[in-house]
Coordinates of C-alpha atoms in Angstrom, one line a residue:
X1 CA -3.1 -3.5 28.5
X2 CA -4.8 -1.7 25.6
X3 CA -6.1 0.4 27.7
X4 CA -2.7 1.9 28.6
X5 CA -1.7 1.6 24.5
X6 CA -4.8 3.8 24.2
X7 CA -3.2 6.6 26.7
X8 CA 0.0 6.7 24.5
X9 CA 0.3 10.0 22.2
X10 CA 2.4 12.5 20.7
X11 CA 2.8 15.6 22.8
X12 CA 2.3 17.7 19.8
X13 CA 1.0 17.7 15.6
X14 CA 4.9 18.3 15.3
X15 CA 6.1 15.2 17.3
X16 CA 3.3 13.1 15.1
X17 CA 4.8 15.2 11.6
X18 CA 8.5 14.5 12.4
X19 CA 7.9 10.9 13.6
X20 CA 5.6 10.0 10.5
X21 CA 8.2 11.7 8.4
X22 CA 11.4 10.3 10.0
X23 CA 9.9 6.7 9.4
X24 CA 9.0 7.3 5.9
X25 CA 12.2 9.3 4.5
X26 CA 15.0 7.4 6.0
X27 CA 15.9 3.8 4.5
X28 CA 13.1 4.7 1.9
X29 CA 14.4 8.2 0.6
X30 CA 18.3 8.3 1.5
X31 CA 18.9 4.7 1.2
X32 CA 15.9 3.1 -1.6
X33 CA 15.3 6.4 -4.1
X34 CA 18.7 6.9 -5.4
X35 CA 19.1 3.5 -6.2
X36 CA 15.7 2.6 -7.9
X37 CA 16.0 5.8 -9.2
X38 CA 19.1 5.1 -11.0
X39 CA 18.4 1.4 -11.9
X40 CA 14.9 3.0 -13.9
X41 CA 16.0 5.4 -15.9
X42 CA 16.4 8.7 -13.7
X43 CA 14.1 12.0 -14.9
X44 CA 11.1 10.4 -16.1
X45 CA 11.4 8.0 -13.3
X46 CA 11.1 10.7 -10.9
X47 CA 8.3 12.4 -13.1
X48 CA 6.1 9.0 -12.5
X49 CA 7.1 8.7 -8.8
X50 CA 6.0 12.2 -8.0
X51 CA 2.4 11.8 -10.0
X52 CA 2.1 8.1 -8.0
X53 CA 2.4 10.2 -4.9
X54 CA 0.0 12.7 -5.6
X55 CA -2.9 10.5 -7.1
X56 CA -2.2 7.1 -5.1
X57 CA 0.4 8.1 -2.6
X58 CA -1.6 11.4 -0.8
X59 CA -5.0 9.6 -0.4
X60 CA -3.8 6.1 0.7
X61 CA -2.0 7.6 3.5
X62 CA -4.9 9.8 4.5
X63 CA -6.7 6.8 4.4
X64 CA -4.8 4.5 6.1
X65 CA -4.3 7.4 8.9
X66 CA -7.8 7.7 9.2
X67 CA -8.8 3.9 9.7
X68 CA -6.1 4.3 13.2
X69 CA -7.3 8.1 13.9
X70 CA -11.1 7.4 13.9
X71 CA -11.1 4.3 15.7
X72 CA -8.0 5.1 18.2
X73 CA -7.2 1.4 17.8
X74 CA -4.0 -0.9 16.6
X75 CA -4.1 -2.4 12.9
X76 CA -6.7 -5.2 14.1
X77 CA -8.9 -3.5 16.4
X78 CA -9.2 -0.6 13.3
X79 CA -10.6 -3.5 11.4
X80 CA -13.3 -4.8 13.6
X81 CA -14.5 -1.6 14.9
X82 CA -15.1 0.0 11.1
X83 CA -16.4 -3.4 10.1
X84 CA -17.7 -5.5 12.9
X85 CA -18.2 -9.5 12.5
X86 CA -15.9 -9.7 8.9
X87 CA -13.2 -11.3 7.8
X88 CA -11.4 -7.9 7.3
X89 CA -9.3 -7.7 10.3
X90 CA -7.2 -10.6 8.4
X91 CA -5.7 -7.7 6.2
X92 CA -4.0 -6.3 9.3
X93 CA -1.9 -9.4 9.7
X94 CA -0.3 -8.9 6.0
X95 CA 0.4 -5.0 7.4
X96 CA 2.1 -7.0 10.3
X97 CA 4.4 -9.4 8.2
X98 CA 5.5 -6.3 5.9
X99 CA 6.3 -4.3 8.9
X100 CA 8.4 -7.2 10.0
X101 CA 9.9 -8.6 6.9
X102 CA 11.0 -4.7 6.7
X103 CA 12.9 -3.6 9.9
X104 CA 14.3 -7.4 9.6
X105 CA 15.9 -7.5 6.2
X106 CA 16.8 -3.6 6.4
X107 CA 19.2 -4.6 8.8
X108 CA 22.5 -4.5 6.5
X109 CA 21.3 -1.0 5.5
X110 CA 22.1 0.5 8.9
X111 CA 25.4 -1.8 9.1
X112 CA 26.6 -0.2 6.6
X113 CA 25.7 3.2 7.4
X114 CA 27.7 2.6 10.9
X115 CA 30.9 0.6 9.6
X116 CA 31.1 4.2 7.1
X117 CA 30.8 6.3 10.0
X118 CA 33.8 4.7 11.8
X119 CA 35.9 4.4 8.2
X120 CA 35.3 8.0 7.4
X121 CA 36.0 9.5 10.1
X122 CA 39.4 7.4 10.4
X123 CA 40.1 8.2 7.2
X124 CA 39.8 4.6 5.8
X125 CA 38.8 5.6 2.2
X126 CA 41.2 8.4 1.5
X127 CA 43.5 7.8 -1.1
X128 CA 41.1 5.4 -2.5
X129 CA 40.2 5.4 -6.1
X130 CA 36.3 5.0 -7.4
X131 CA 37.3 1.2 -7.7
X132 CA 38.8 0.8 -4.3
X133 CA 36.1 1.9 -3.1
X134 CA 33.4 0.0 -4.5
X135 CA 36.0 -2.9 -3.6
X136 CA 35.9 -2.1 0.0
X137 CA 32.3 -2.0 0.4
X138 CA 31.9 -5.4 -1.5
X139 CA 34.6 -6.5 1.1
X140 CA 32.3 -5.2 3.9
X141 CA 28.9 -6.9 3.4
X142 CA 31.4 -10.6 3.2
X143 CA 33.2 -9.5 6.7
X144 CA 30.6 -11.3 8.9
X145 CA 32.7 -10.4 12.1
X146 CA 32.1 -6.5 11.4
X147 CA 29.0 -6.7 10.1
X148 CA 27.4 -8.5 13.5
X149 CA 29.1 -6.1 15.7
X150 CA 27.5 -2.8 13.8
X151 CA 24.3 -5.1 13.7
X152 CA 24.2 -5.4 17.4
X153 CA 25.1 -1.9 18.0
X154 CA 21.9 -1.1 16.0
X155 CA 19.6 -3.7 17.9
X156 CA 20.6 -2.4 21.0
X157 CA 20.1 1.6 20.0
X158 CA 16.7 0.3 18.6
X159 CA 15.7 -1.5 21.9
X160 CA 16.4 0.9 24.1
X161 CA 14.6 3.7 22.0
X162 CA 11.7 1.5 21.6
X163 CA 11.7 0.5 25.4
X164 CA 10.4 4.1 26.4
X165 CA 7.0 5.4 25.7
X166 CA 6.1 7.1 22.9
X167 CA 6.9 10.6 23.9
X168 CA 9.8 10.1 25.9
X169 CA 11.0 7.6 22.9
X170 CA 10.4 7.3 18.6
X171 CA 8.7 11.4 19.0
X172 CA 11.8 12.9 21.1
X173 CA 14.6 11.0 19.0
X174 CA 12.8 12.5 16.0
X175 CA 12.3 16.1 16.9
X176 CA 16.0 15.9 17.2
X177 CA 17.0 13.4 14.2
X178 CA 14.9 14.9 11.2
X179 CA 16.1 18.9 11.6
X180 CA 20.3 17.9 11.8
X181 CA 20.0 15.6 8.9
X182 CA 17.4 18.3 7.2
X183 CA 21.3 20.8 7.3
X184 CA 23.9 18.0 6.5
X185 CA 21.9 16.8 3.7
X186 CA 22.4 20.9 2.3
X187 CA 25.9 21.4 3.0
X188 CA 26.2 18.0 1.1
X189 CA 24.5 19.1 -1.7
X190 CA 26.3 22.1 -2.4
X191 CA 29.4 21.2 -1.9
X192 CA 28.6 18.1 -4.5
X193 CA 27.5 20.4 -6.5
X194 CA 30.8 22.5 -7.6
X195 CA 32.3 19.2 -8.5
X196 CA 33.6 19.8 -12.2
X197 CA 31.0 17.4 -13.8
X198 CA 28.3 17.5 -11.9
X199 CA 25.9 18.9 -14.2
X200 CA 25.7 15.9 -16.3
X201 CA 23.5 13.9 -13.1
X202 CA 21.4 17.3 -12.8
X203 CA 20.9 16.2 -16.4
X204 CA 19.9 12.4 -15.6
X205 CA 17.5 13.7 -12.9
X206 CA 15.5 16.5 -14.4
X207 CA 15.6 15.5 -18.2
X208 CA 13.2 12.6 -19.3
X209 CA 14.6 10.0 -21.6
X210 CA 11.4 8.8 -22.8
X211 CA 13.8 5.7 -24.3
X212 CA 14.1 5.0 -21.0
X213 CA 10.1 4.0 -20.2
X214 CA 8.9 0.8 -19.5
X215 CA 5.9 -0.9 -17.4
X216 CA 8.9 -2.1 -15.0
X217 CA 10.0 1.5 -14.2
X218 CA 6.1 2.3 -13.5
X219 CA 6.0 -0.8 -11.1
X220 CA 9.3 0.1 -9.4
X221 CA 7.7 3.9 -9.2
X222 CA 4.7 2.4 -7.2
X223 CA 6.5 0.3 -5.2
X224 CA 9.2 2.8 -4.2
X225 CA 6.3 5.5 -3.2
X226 CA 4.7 2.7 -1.0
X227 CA 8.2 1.4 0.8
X228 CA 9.1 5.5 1.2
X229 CA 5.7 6.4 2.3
X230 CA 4.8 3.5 4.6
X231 CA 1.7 2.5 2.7
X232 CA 0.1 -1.1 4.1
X233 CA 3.3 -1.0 6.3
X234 CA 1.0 -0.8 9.7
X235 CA 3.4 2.1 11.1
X236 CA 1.2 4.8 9.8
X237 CA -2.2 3.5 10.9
X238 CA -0.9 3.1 14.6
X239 CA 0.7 6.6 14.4
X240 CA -2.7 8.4 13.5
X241 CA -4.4 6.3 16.8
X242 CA -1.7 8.5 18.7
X243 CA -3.7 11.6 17.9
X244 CA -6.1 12.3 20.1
X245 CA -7.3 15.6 19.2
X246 CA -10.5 15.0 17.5
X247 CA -10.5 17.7 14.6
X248 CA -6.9 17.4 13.0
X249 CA -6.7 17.9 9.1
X250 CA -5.6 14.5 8.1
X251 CA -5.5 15.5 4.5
X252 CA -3.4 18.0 5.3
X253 CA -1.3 16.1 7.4
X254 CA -0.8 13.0 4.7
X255 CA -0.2 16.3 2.1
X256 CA 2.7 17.5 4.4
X257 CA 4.1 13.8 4.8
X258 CA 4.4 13.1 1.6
X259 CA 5.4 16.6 -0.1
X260 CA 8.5 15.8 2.6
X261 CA 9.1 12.3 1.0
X262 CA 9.3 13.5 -2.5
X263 CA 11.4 16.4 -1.4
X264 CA 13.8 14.3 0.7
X265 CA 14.2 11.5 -2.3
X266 CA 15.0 14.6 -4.6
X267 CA 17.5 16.0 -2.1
X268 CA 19.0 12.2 -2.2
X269 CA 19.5 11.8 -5.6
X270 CA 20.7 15.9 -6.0
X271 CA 23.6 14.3 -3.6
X272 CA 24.4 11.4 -5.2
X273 CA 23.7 11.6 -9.2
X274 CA 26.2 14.4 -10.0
X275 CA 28.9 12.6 -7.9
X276 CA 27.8 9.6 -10.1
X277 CA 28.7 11.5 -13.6
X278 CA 31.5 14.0 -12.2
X279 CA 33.4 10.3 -11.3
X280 CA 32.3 8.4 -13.9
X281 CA 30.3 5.7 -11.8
X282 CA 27.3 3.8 -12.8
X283 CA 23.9 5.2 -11.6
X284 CA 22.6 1.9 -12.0
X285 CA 25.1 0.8 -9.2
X286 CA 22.1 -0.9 -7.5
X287 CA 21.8 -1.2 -3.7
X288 CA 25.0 0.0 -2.7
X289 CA 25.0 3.3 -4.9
X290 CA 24.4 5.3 -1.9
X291 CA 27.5 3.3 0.0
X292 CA 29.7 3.2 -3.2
X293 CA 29.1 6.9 -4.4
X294 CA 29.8 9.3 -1.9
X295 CA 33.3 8.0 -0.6
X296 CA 34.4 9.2 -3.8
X297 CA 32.9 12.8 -3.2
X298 CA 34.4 13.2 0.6
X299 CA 38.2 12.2 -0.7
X300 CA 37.5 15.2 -3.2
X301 CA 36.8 17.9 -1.4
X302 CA 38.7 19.8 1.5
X303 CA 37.6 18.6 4.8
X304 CA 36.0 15.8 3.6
X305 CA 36.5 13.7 6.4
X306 CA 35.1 16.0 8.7
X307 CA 31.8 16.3 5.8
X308 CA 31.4 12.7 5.3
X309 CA 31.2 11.7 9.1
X310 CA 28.5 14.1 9.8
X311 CA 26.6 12.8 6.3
X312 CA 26.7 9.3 7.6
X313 CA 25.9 10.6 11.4
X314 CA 23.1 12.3 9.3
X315 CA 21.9 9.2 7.2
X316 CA 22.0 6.9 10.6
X317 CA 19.7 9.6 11.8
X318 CA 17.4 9.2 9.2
X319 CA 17.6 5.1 8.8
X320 CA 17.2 4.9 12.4
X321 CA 14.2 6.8 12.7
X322 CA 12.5 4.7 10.4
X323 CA 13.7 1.4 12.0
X324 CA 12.1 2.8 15.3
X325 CA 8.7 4.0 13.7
X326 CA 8.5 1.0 12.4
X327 CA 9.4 -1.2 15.0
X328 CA 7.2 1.0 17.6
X329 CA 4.3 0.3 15.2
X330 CA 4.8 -3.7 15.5
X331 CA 5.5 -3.5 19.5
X332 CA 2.2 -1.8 19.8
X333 CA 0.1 -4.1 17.5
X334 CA 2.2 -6.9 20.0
X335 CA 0.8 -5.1 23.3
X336 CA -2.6 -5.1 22.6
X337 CA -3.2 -8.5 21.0
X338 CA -1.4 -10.2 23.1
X339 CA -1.5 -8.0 26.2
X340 CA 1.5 -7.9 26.7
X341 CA 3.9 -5.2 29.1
X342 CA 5.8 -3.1 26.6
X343 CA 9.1 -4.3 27.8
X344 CA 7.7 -8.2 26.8
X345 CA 6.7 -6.8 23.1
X346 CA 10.1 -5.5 22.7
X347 CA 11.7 -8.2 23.6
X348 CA 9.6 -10.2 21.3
X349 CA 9.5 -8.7 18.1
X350 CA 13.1 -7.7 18.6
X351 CA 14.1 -11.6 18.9
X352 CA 12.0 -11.9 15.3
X353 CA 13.3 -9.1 14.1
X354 CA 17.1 -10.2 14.8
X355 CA 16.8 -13.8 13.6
X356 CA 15.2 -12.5 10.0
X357 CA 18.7 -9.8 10.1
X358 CA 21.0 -12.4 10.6
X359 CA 19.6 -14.3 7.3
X360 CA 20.0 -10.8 5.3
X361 CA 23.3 -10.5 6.3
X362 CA 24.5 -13.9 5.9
X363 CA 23.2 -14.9 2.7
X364 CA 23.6 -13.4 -0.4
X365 CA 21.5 -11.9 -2.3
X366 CA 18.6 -12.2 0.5
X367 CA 18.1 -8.0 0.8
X368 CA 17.9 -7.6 -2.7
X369 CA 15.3 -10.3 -3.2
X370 CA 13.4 -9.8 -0.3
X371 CA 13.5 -5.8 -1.2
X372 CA 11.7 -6.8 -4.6
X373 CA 9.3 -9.3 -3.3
X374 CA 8.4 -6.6 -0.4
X375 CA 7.9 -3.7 -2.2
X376 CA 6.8 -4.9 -5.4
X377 CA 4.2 -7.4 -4.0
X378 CA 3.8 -7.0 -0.6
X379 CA 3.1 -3.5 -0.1
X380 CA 1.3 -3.4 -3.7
X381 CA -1.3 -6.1 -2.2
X382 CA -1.4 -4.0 1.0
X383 CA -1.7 -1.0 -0.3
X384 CA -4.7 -2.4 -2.4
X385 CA -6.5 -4.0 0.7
X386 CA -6.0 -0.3 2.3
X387 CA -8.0 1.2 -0.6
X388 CA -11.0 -1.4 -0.9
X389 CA -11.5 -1.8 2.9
X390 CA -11.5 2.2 2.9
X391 CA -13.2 3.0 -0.2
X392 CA -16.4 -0.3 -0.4
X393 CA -16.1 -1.5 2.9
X394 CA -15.7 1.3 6.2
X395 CA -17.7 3.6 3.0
X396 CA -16.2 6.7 1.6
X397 CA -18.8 9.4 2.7
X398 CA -18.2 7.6 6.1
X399 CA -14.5 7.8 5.8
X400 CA -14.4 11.9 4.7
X401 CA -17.2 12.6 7.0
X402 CA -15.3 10.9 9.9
X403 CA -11.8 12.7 9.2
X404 CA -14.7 16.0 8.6
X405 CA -13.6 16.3 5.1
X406 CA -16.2 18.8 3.8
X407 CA -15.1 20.5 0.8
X408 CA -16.9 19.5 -2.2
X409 CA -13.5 19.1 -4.3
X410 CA -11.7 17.8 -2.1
X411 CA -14.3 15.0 -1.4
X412 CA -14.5 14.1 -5.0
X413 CA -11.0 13.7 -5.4
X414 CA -10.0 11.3 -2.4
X415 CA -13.5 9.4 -2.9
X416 CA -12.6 8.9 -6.8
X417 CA -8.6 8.6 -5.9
X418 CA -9.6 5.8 -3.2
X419 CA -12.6 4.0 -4.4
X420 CA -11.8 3.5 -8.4
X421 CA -8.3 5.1 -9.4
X422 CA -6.3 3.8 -6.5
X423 CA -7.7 0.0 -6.3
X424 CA -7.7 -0.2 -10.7
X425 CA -4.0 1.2 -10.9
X426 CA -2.6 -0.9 -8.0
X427 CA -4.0 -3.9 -9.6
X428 CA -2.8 -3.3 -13.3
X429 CA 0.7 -2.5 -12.2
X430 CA 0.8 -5.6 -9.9
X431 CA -0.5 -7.8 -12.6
X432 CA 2.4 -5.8 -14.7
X433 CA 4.8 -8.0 -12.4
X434 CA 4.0 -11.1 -13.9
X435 CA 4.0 -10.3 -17.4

């Protein structure tokens, strides 16, 4: 059985750039920036996000990458092989419960996103005011009926997905997915912004309040560039064990990834923050900003039924190809541990998956608290084993001469970023939690 995980790959760098980057943008970008975003202060939020993702975000992801490209192996066999007879390989395992805790507690997210779909393009929120609105949705997450049927819709397109290989699956949805949300996201944004007070959340984004800083908002820019980019969340170390060819630019490819992150949280917040200001809403809505916010926009413009049912087409796209990154990550870890057909691995994370939903959509409060735990510990602790293993244990001259890293610069900065400035940081802003 690992020997047929090991024949699985992309057909192309593309399919690997468009599957890596469909995992990372959608729940994290569309769904998680706008809202952290707004709940930390907006501009100088953003500023601290976008320096975490260069001098954390970039070389953790080449790293983590690197550990699956090199070794052609799932989480734990990356472990053994670049440190044989260790206890290292136990680190994979907290990769494994993130992954899960993730595409489990998510699962409201994508509810949502489908109930909107149907409402908008019936016409459901027209003639709704700003309160209605956020009234309705509140009404939605307590209508259990509706929100197990749209939850069971989205198992099922996940499943079946998921059930093919990895070609003919997670890298041909994406090819597709990532470009058609890539031109609905556009229109959105220019339409949003000729709203008659609109300016006011170009304002919020691009000038710093420095009242607004805190150690909080430094935490929640760390943990939002680790939930967007994937960090310590096992997808992105089985995706580089897909490529096979032996002399791909990792740095570049990690670069690309996360320019594309920062870009698509920017383009998330450019559609929601001036519709926050032009109708007076809170940007510190909190999870159901994205939900809450754009209703508003689609009743104001002409043809907005027609625009909002191709946004929330567009932002199922983009959730659903991180759900299926994700969960393709897990079902392959499943395989080869447990040698397992594909078909059993689906079936078995799915089951795990689907009971750990059914708690975030039941009780209240679970996605938020479970969000905040996940991203802010989690992935922080993760993200920290990542950088150690990579940077004191597997070596970083072996890691840059192994990815054939050869510039002189360039190997100074990710061996400094990884082995001192990545593992210090990471642990100052998760003690920062506790105080």
């Amino acid at each position: 059985m690992t020997d047929k995980k090991q024949n699985e790959g992309f057909s192309s760098i593309f399919g690997f750039l468009m599957t890596v980057i469909g995992f990372a943008v959608g729940v994290g970008s569309l769904w998680r920036f706008p809202y952290v975003c707004g709940t930390n202060g907006g501009a100088l939020f953003i500023l601290v996000y976008v320096l975490v993702i260069v001098l954390i975000g970039i070389p953790l992801l080449t790293a983590e990458i690197s550990m699956g490209y090199v070794t052609q192996k799932t989480a734990v066999g990356a472990y053994q092989t670049l440190k044989p007879h260790s206890k290292w390989h136990l680190a994979s395992y907290l990769h494994i419960i993130v992954a899960i805790l993730v595409n489990g507690y998510t699962v409201p997210i994508y509810v949502w996103i489908l109930a909107y779909i149907y409402k908008t393009a019936t016409g459901f929120f027209q003639g709704l005011d700003a309160a209605g609105i956020a009234e309705s949705f509140d009404a939605l997450s307590g209508d259990y009926k509706t929100m197990f049927l749209f939850a069971v819709i989205n198992w099922l397109i996940i499943t079946v997905i998921i059930s093919g290989d990895v070609q003919n699956g997670v890298e041909k949805v994406n090819k597709f997915l990532l470009p058609a949300l890539a031109v609905i996201m556009v229109v959105c944004i220019v339409i949003g912004l000729r709203v008659e007070g609109s300016s006011k959340g170009l304002t919020y984004m691009f000038k710093p309040d420095f009242s607004t800083f805190s150690l909080s908002a430094v935490t929640a820019a760390v943990g939002q560039a680790f939930f967007a980019i994937g960090i310590g969340m096992l997808a992105s170390m089985i995706f580089g064990s897909y490529l096979k060819n032996k002399n791909e630019n990792i740095v570049k490819h990690a670069a690309v990834i996360s320019t594309s992150i920062v870009v698509a949280g920017i383009a998330a917040g450019l559609m929601i923050f001036p519709m926050v200001f032009a109708f007076g809403l809170e940007p510190g809505a909190g999870a159901g900003l994205t939900m809450i916010t754009l209703p508003n926009v689609f009743n104001y413009i002409a043809g907005g039924r027609v625009i909002g049912t191709l946004f929330y087409v567009g932002f199922y796209f983009a959730a659903l190809s991180s759900a299926i990154g994700l969960a393709e990550a897990i079902v392959a870890v499943v395989m080869d541990r447990f040698q397992l057909t594909r078909k059993k691995a689906v079936a078995a994370v799915m089951g795990i998956i689907i009971v750990i939903g059914c708690c975030s959509i039941l009780i209240p409060g679970f996605l938020d608290q479970v969000d905040i735990i996940t991203s802010n510990y989690l992935l922080v602790v993760s993200g920290l084993l990542i950088a150690i293993f990579v940077g004191w244990i597997w070596g970083i001259d072996n890691f840059l001469d192994a990815i054939h890293v050869e510039q002189k610069a360039m190997r100074t900065w990710l061996g400094l970023s990884v082995k001192y400035l990545c593992p210090i940081a990471i642990l100052i802003i998760f003690l920062g939690n506790f105080i």
